[in-house]
Coordinates of C-alpha atoms in Angstrom, one line a residue:
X43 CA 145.9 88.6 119.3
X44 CA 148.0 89.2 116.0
X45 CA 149.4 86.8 113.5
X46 CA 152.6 87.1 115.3
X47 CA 151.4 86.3 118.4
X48 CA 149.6 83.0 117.1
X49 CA 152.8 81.5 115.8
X50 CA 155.1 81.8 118.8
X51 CA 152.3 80.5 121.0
X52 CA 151.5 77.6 118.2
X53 CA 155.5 77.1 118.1
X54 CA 155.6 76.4 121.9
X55 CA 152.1 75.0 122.1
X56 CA 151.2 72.8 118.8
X57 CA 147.6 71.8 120.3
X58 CA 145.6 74.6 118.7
X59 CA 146.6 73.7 114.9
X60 CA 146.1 70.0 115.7
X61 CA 142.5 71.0 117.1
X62 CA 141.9 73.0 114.0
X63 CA 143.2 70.8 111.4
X64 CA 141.0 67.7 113.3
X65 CA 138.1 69.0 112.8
X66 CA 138.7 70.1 109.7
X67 CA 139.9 66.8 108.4
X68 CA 136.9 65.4 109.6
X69 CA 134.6 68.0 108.2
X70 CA 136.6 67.0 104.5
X71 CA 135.6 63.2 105.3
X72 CA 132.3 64.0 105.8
X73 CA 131.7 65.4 102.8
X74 CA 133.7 63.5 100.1
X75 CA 131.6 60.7 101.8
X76 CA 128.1 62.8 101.0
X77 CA 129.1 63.9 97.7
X78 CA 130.2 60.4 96.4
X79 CA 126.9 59.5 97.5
X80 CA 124.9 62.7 95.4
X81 CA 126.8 61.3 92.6
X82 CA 125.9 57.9 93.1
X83 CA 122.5 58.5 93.4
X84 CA 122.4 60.6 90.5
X85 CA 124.4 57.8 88.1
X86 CA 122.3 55.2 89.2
X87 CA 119.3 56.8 89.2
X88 CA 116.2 53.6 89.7
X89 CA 118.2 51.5 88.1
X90 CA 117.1 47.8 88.6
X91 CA 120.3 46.6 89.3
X92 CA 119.1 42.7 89.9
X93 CA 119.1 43.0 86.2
X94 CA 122.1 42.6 83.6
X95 CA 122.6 46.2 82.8
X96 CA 124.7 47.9 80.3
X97 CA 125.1 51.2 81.5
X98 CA 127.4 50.3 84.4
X99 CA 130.0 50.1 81.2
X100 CA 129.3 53.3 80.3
X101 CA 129.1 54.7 83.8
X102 CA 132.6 52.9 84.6
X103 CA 134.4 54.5 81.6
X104 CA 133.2 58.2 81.8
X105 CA 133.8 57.9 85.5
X106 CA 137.7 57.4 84.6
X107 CA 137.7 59.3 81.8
X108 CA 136.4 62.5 83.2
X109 CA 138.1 62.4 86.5
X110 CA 141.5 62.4 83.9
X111 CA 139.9 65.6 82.2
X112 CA 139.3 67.4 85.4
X113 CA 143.2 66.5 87.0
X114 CA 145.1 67.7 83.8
X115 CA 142.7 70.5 82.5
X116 CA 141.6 71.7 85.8
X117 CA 143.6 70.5 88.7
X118 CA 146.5 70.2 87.0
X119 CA 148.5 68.5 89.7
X120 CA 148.7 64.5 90.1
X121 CA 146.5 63.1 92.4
X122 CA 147.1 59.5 91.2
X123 CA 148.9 56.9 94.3
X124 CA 149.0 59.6 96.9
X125 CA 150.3 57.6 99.7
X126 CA 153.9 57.3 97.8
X127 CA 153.9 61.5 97.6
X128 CA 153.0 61.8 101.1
X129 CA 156.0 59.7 102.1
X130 CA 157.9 61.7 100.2
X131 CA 157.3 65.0 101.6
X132 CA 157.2 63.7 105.4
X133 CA 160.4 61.8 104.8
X134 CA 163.8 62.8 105.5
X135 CA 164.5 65.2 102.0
X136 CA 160.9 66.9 102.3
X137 CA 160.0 69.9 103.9
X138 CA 156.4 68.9 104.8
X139 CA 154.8 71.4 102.5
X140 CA 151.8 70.6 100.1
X141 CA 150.3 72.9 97.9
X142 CA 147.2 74.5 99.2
X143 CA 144.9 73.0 96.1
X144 CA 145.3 69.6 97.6
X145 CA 142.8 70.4 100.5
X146 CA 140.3 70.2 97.9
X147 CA 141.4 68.7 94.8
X148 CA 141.5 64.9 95.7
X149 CA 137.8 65.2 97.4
X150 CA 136.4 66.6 93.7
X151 CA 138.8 64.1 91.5
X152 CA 137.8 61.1 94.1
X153 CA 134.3 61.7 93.9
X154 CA 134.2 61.6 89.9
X155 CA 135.4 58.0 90.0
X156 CA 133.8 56.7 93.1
X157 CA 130.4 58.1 92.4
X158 CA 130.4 56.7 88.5
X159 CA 131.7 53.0 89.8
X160 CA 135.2 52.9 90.4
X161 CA 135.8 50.0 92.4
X162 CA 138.2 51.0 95.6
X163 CA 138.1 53.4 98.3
X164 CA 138.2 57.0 99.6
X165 CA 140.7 56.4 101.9
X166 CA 144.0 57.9 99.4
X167 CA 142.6 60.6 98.9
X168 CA 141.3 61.9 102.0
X169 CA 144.7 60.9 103.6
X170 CA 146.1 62.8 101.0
X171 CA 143.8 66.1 101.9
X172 CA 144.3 65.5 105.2
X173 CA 148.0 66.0 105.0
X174 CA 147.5 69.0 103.1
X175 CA 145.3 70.4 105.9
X176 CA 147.8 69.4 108.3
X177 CA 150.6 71.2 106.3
X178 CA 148.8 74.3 105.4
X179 CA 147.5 75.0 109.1
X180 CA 151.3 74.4 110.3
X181 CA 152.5 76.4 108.0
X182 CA 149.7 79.7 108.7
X183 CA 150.5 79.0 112.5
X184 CA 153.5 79.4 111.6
X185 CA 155.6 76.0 112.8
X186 CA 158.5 74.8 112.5
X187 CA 160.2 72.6 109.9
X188 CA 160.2 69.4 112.0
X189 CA 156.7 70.9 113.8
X190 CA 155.7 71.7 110.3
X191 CA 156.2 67.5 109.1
X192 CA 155.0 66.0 111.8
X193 CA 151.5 67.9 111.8
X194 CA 151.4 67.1 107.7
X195 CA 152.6 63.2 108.7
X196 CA 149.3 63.6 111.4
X197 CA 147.2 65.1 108.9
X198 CA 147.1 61.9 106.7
X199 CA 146.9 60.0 109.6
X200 CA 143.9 61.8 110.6
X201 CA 142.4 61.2 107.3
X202 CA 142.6 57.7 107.5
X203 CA 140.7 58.2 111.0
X204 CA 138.0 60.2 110.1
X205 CA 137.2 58.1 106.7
X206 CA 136.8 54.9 108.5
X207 CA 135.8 56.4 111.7
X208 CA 139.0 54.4 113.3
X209 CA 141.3 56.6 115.2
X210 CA 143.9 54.1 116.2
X211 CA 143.5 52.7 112.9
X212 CA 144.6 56.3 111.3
X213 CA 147.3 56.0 114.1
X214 CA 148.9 53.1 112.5
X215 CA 148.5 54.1 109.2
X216 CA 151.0 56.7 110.1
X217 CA 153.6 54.3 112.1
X218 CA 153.4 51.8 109.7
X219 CA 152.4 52.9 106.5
X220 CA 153.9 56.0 106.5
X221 CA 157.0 54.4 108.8
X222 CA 157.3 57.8 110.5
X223 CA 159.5 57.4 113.6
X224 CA 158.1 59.5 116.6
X225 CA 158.5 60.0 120.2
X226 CA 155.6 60.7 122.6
X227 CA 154.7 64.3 122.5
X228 CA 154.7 63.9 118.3
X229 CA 152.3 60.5 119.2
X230 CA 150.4 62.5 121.6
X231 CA 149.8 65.0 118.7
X232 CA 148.9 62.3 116.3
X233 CA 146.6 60.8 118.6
X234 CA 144.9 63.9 119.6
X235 CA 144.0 64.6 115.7
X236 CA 143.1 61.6 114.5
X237 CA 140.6 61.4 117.7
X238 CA 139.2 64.7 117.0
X239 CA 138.8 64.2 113.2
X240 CA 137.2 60.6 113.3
X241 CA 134.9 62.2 116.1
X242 CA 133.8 65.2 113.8
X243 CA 133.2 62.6 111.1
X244 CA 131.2 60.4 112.9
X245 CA 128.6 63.0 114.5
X246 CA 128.2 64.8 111.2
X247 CA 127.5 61.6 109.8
X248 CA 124.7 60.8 112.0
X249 CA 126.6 58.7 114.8
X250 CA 126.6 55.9 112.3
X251 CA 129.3 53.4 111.1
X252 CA 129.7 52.3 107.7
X253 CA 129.4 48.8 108.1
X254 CA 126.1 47.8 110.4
X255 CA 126.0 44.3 112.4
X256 CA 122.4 43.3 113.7
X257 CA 124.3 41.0 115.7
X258 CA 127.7 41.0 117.8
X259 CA 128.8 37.4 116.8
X260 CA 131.2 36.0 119.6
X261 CA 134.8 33.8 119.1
X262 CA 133.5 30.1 120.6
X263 CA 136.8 28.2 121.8
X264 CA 135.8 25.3 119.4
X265 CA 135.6 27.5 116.1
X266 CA 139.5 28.6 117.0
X267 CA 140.6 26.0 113.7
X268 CA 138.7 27.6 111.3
X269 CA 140.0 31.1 112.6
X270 CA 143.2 29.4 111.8
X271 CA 141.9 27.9 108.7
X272 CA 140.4 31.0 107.7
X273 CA 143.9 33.1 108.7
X274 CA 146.3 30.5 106.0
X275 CA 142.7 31.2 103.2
X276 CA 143.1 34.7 103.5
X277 CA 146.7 34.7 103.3
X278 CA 146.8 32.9 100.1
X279 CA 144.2 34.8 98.7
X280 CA 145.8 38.2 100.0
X281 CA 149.3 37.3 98.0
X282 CA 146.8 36.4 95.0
X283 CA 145.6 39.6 95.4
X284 CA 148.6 41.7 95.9
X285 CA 149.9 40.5 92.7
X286 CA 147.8 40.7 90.6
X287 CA 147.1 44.3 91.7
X288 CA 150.6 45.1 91.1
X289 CA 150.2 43.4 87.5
X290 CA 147.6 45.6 86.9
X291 CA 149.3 48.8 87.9
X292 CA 152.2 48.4 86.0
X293 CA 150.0 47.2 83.0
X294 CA 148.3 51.1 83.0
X295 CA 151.6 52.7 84.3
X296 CA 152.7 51.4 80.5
X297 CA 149.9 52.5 78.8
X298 CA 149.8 55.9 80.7
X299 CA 153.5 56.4 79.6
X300 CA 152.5 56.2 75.9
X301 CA 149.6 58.5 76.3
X302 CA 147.4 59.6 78.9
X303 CA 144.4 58.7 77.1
X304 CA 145.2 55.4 76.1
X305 CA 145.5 54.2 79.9
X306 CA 142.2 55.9 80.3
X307 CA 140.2 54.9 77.7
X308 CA 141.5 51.1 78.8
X309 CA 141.0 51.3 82.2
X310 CA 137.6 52.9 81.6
X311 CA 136.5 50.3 79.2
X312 CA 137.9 47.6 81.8
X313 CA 136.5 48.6 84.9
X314 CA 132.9 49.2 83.2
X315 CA 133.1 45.5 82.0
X316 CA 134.3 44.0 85.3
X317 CA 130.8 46.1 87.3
X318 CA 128.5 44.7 83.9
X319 CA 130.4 41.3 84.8
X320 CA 129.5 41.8 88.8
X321 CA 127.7 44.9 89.6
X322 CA 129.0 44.1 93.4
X323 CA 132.2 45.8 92.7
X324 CA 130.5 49.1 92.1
X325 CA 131.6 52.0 94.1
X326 CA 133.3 50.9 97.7
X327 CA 131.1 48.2 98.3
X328 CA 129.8 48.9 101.8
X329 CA 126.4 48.4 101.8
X330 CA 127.3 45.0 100.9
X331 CA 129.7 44.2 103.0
X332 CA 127.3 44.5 105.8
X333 CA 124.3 42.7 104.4
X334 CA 126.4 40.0 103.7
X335 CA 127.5 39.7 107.6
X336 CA 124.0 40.1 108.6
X337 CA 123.5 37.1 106.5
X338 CA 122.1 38.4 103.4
X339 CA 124.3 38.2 100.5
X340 CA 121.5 38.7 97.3
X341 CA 123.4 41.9 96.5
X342 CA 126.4 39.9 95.4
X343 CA 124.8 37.6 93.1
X344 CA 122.3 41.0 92.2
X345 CA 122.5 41.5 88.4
X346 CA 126.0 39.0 88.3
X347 CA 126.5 37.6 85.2
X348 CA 126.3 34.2 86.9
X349 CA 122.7 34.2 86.8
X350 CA 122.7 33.5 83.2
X351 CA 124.8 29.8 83.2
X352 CA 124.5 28.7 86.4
X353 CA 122.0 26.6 88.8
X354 CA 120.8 28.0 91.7
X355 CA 122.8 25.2 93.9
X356 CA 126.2 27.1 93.2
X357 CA 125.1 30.2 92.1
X358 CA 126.3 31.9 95.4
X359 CA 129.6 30.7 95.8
X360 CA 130.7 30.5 92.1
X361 CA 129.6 34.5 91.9
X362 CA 132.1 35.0 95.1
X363 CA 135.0 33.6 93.3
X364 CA 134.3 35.6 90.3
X365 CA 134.4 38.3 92.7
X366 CA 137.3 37.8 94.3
X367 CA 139.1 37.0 91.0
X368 CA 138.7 40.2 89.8
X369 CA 138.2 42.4 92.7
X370 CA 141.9 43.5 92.5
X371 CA 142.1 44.0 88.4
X372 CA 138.8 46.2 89.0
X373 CA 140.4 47.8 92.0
X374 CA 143.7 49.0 90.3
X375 CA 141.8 49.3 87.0
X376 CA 139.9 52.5 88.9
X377 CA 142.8 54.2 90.7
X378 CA 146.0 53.4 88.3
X379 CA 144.6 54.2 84.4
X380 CA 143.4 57.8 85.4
X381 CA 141.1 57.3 88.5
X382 CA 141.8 58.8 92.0
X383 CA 140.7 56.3 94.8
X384 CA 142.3 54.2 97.7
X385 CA 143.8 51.1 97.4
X386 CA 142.9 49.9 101.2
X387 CA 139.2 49.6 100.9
X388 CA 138.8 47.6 98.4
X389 CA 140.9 45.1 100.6
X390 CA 138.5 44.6 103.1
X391 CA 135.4 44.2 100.6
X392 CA 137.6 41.4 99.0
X393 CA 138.6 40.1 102.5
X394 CA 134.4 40.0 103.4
X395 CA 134.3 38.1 100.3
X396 CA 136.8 35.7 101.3
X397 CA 134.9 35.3 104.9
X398 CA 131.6 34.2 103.1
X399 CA 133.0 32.0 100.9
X400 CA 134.8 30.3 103.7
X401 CA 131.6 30.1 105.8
X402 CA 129.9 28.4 102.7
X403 CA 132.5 25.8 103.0
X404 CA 132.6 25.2 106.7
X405 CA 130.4 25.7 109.7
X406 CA 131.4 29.2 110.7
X407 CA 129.3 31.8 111.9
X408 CA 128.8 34.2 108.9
X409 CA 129.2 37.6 110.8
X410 CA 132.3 36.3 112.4
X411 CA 133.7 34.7 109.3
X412 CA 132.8 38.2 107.2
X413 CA 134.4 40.5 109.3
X414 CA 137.8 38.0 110.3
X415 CA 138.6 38.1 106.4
X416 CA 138.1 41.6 106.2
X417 CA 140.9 42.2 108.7
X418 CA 142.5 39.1 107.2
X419 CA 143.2 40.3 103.2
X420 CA 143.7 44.2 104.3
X421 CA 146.5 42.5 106.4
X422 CA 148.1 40.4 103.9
X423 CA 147.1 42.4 100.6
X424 CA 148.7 46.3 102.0
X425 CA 151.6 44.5 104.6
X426 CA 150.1 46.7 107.3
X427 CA 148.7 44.1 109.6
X428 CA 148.6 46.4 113.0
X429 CA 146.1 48.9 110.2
X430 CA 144.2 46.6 109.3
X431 CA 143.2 44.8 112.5
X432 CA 141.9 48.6 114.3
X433 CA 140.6 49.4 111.3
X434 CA 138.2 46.3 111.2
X435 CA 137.2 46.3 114.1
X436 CA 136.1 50.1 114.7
X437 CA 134.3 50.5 111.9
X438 CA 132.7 47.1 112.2
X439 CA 132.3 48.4 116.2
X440 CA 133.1 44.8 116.5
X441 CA 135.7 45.7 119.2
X442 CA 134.8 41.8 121.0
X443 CA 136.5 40.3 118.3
X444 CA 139.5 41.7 118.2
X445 CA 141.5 38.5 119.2
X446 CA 140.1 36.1 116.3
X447 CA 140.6 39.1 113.8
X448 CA 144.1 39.8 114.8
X449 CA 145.0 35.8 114.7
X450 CA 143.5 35.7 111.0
X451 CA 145.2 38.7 109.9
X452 CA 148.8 37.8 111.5
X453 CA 148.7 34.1 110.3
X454 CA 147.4 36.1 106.6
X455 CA 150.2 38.0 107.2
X456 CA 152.7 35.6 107.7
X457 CA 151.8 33.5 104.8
X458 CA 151.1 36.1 102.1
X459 CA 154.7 37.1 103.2
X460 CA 156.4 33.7 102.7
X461 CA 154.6 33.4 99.2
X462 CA 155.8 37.3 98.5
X463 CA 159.2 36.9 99.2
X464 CA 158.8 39.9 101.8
X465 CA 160.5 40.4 105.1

């Protein structure tokens, strides 16, 4: 079959580029996962990290620093806040096309700051490489303009899917990040990829999720107040969170303007304090997130800074609410001074946070508490509550607790809304 022959069957039959760009989507997931952890490893080495330890500074600054010297000496394209540049070329002046370089460039840049500490996600950037695999297999099977948006506009959706293993949740991210209006045979596409990619990810990842639960905690009828309770905690937390994140960003946008290096020397020097401070907030912070539901939370107070002043009675939930102080600040400090990094991962770390705090307070299962706020903050920190609660729940696998997570994160919702002056 020639090339000519593969676009008019592509232009009347968009399945096979969907198929293509799927699994490759999910093959890129894979491996920005594996090579943050190679980097990881190597950074960290046998540190003892239940001891105060200096080098997370240093690791935290070169992280920032040298993912800046490989995007504007190497790269040479911004990487920086991808989820604005996608809307831009999906929306109604773009043509859908992203440069070819992008189907790599965010999983090297990404890996840099994630692997030395940076404290947020992978979820940007593979959204952003996903929608540059989308575009550039539209556009070499030759599709049409409108063909040619829709499969980029998929593409990030399908990164979102294959990064958290949550193919409804990649769905969403599309409808209600990305706002793209669609009828069925365009949602039948969407669905389609992100399926296939999350699916690709998943078996070459071992058929394992990112966050593990020994147990499937359950929603008792009598704990329904503090779901409620929890919903209204989350929400002020999540507006808390928001706005301070936005704070930060603009802080580094300023500093960025004046010089590059200023913003990345600063945000280095920040975000390597904040993980000497709380070594918890190193990296994405999964590993944590499920210990702490399966009801061991030494990781958090591991190495904290809290150990030094404070009794053993309140060591555990004054180390929390350090770490949900500064979660954001660290968060915006990796992916707006230089870093490249998500913004929606770092949500439901501070969200698990938020959970075991409030089951410290109250009498509330830990696992169910842990992974209610996770869906909570994500809903009420990125104003994507449909996201947040598919997300949650397939990567958790929690899928029986899909009604308390979605009443935390709507009633998060709502309030962080009120308090944000947002509609």
């Amino acid at each position: 079959m020639n090339l000519k022959a593969v676009h008019n069957y592509s232009q009347s039959h968009p399945w096979l580029p969907v198929a293509v760009a799927g699994v490759a989507i999910g093959v890129a997931a894979w491996f920005l996962k594996w090579l943050v952890g190679v980097i990881t490893s190597a950074v960290m080495g046998d540190m003892d990290i239940t001891k105060t330890n200096f080098w997370l500074i240093i690791a935290g600054f070169f992280g920032i620093v040298l993912t800046v010297v490989m995007v504007k000496y190497i790269i040479r394209q911004p990487l920086e806040h991808s989820t604005e540049k996608i809307k831009q070329i999906i929306g109604p002046q773009g043509d859908g096309v992203i440069s070819p370089t992008i189907m790599y460039a965010p999983i090297l840049a990404s890996s840099l700051t994630l692997g030395f500490g940076g404290s947020a996600g992978s979820e940007g950037p593979i959204a952003y490489t996903g929608a540059a695999i989308g575009s550039n297999m539209g556009r070499w099977f030759g599709l049409s303009r409108d063909q040619l948006v829709m499969c980029t506009a998929c593409g990030a959706g399908a990164g979102i899917a294959a990064i958290f293993k949550s193919p409804v949740g990649g769905m969403f991210f599309t409808l209600e990040v990305l706002r793209m209006q669609i009828g069925l045979m365009p949602l039948l596409m969407l669905a389609a990829m992100c399926i296939i990619s999350s699916m690709t990810a998943y078996l070459l990842s071992g058929q394992t999720p990112d966050m593990i639960l020994w147990t499937h905690p359950q929603m008792p009828l009598d704990k329904l107040p503090l779901i409620l309770l929890l919903g209204l905690f989350c929400g002020l937390y999540g507006a808390y969170y928001y706005r301070t994140g936005q704070w930060t960003q603009q802080l580094f946008t300023r500093l960025k303007t004046k010089n590059i290096w200023l913003g990345a020397i600063t945000s280095g020097l920040l975000l390597g304090v904040l993980l000497f401070l709380f070594p918890a907030l190193y990296g994405e912070g999964y590993g944590i997130l499920g210990k702490m539901a399966n009801g061991d939370p030494r990781e958090v107070i591991s190495g904290s800074v809290m150990t030094l002043f404070t009794a053993h009675k309140y060591l555990l939930p004054l180390t929390l609410v350090g770490v949900m102080a500064l979660k954001s600040i660290a968060a915006y400090a990796s992916n707006s001074g230089g870093g490249v990094a998500g913004d929606f991962a770092p949500t439901l770390f501070a969200g698990g946070i938020a959970g075991l705090l409030f089951a410290q307070l109250t009498s509330m299962p830990v696992p169910l508490a842990v992974v209610c706020g996770m869906g909570a903050v994500m809903a009420s920190a990125t104003r994507a509550p449909l996201m947040a609660i598919f997300i949650t729940v397939e990567m958790t696998t929690q899928q029986q607790l899909l009604l308390p997570v979605s009443i935390a994160a709507g009633l998060a919702y709502w309030l962080s809304s009120l308090l944000l002056k947002k509609s």
